[in-house]
mmCIF file of C-alpha atoms in Angstrom:
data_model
loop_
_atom_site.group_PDB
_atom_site.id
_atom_site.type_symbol
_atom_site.label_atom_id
_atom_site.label_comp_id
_atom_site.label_asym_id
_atom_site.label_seq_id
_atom_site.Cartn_x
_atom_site.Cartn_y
_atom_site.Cartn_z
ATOM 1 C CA UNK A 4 10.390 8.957 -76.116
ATOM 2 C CA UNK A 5 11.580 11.018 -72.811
ATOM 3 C CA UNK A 6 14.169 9.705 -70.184
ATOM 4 C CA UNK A 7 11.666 9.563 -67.128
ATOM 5 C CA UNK A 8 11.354 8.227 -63.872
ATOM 6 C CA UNK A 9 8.919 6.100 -62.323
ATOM 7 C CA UNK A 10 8.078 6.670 -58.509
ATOM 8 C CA UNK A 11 6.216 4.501 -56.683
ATOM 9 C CA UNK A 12 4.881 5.753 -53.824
ATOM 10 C CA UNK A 13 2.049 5.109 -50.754
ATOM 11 C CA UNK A 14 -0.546 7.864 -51.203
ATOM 12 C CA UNK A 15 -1.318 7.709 -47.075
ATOM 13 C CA UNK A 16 2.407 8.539 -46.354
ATOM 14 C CA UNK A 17 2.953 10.738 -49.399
ATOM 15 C CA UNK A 18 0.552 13.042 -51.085
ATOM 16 C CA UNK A 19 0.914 13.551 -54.864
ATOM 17 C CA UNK A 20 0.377 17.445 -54.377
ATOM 18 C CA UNK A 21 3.556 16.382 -52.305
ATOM 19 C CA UNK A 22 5.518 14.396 -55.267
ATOM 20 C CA UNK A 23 4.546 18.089 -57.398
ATOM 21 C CA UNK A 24 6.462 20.412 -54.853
ATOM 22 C CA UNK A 25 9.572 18.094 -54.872
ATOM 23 C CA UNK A 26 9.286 17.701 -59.023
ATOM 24 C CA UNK A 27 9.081 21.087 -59.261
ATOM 25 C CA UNK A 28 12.157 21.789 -57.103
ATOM 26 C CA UNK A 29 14.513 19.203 -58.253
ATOM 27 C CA UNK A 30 14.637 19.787 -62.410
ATOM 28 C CA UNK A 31 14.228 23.785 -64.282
ATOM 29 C CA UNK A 32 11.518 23.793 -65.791
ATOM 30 C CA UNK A 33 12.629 26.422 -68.120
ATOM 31 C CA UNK A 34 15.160 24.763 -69.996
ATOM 32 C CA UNK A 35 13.523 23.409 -72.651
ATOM 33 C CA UNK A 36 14.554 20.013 -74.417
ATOM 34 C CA UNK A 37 17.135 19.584 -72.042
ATOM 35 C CA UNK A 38 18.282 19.362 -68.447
ATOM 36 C CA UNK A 39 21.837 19.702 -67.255
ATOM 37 C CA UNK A 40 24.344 18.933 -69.828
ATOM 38 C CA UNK A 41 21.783 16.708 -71.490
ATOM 39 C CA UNK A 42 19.805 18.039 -74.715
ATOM 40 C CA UNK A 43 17.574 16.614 -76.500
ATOM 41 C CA UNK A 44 13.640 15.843 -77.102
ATOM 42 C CA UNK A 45 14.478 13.201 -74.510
ATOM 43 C CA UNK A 46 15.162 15.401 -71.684
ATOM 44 C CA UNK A 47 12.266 17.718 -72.511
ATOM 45 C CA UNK A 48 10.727 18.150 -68.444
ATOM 46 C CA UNK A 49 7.390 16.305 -68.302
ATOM 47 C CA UNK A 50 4.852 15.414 -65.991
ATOM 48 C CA UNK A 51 3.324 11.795 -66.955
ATOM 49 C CA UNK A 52 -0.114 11.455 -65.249
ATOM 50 C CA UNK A 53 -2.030 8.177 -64.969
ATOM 51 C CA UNK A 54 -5.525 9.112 -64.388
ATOM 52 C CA UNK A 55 -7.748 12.530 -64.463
ATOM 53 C CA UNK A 56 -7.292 12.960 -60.646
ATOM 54 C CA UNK A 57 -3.578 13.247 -61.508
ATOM 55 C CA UNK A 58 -3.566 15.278 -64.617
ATOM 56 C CA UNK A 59 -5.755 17.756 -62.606
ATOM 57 C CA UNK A 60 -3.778 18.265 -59.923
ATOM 58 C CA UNK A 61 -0.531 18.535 -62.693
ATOM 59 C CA UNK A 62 -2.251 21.072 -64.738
ATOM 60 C CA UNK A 63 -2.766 22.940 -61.486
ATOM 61 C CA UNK A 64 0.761 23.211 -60.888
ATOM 62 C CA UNK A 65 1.889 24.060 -64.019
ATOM 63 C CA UNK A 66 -0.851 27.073 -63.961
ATOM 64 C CA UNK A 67 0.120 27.982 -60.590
ATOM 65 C CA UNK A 68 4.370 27.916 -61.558
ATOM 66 C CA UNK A 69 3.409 29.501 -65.021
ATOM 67 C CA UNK A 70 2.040 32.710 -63.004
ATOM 68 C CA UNK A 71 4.771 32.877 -60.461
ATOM 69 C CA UNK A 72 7.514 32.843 -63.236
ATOM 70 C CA UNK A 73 8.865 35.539 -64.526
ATOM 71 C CA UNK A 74 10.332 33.158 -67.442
ATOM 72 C CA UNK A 75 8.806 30.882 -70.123
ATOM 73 C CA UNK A 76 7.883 27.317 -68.724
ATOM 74 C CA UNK A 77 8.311 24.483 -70.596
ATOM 75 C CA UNK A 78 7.659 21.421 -68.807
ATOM 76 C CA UNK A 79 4.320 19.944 -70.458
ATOM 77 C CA UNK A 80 1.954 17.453 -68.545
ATOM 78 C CA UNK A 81 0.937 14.008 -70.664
ATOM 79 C CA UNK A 82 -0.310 10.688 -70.261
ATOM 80 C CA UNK A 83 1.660 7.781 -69.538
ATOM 81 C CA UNK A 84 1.217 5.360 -72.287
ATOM 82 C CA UNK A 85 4.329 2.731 -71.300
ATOM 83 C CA UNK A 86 7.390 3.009 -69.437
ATOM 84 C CA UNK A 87 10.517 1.143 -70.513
ATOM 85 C CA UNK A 88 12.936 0.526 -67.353
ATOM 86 C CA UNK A 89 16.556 2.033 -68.344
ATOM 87 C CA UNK A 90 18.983 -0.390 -69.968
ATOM 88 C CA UNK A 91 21.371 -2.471 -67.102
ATOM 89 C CA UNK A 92 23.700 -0.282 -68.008
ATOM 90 C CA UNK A 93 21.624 2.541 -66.090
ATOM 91 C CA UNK A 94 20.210 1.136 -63.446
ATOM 92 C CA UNK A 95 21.341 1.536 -60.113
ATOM 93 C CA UNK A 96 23.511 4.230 -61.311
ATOM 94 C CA UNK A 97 24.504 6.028 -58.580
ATOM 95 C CA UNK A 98 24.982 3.363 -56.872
ATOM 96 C CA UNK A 99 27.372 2.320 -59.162
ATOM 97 C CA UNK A 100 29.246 5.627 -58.821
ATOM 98 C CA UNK A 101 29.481 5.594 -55.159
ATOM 99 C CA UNK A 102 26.547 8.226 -54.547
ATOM 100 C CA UNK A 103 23.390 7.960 -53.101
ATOM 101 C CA UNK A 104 19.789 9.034 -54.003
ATOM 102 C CA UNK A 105 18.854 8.020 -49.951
ATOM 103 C CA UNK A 106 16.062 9.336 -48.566
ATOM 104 C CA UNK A 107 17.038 12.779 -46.893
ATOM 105 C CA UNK A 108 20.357 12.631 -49.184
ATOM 106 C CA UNK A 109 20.763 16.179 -50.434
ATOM 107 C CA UNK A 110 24.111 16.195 -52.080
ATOM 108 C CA UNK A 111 24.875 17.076 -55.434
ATOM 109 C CA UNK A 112 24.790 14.312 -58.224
ATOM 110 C CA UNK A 113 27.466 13.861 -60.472
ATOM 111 C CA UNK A 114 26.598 11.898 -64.074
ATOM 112 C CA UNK A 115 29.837 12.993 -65.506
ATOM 113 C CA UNK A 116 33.418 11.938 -65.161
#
């Protein structure tokens, strides 16, 4: 299992060659089974795809970030087989904590303390 996100989105506002570019500035894709202060198989950076247009378009990314890198990559791309939403607990949780994942919102988020 891997902590993931699930993003709906319109495909005539937003492209998924855009939902790649903001993926692949938002997490480090070298960091292995982790990301942050979180470790673990878990946190391992992965692209879930639904369908072969998707996985395509995934693989070409990784290709195209694997060349520009200077360091290992370690995000994977794989299939979406089921998604569990998070436990209550987790959702809505930066809400919660009186931050905001707003559209156009870049401050930093805090998940500790």
């Amino acid at each position: 299992l891997v902590e993931a996100v699930r993003i709906a989105y319109d495909p005539f506002i937003t492209s998924y060659s855009d939902l790649l570019t903001v993926f692949w500035e938002i997490h480090n894709p070298h960091s292995g089974d982790r990301q942050g202060g979180d470790r673990g198989p878990e946190y391992r950076p992965t692209i879930f795809v639904r369908d072969d247009a998707q996985r395509a378009a995934a693989e070409e990314s990784l290709r195209e970030r694997r060349r520009r890198s200077l360091l290992p990559i370690t995000t994977r791309v794989a299939q979406v087989k089921h998604f569990w939403p998070a436990e209550r607990a987790h959702q809505s949780y930066l809400a919660k904590r009186g931050q905001s994942a707003a559209k156009g919102d870049l401050s930093d988020v805090m998940c500790y303390g």
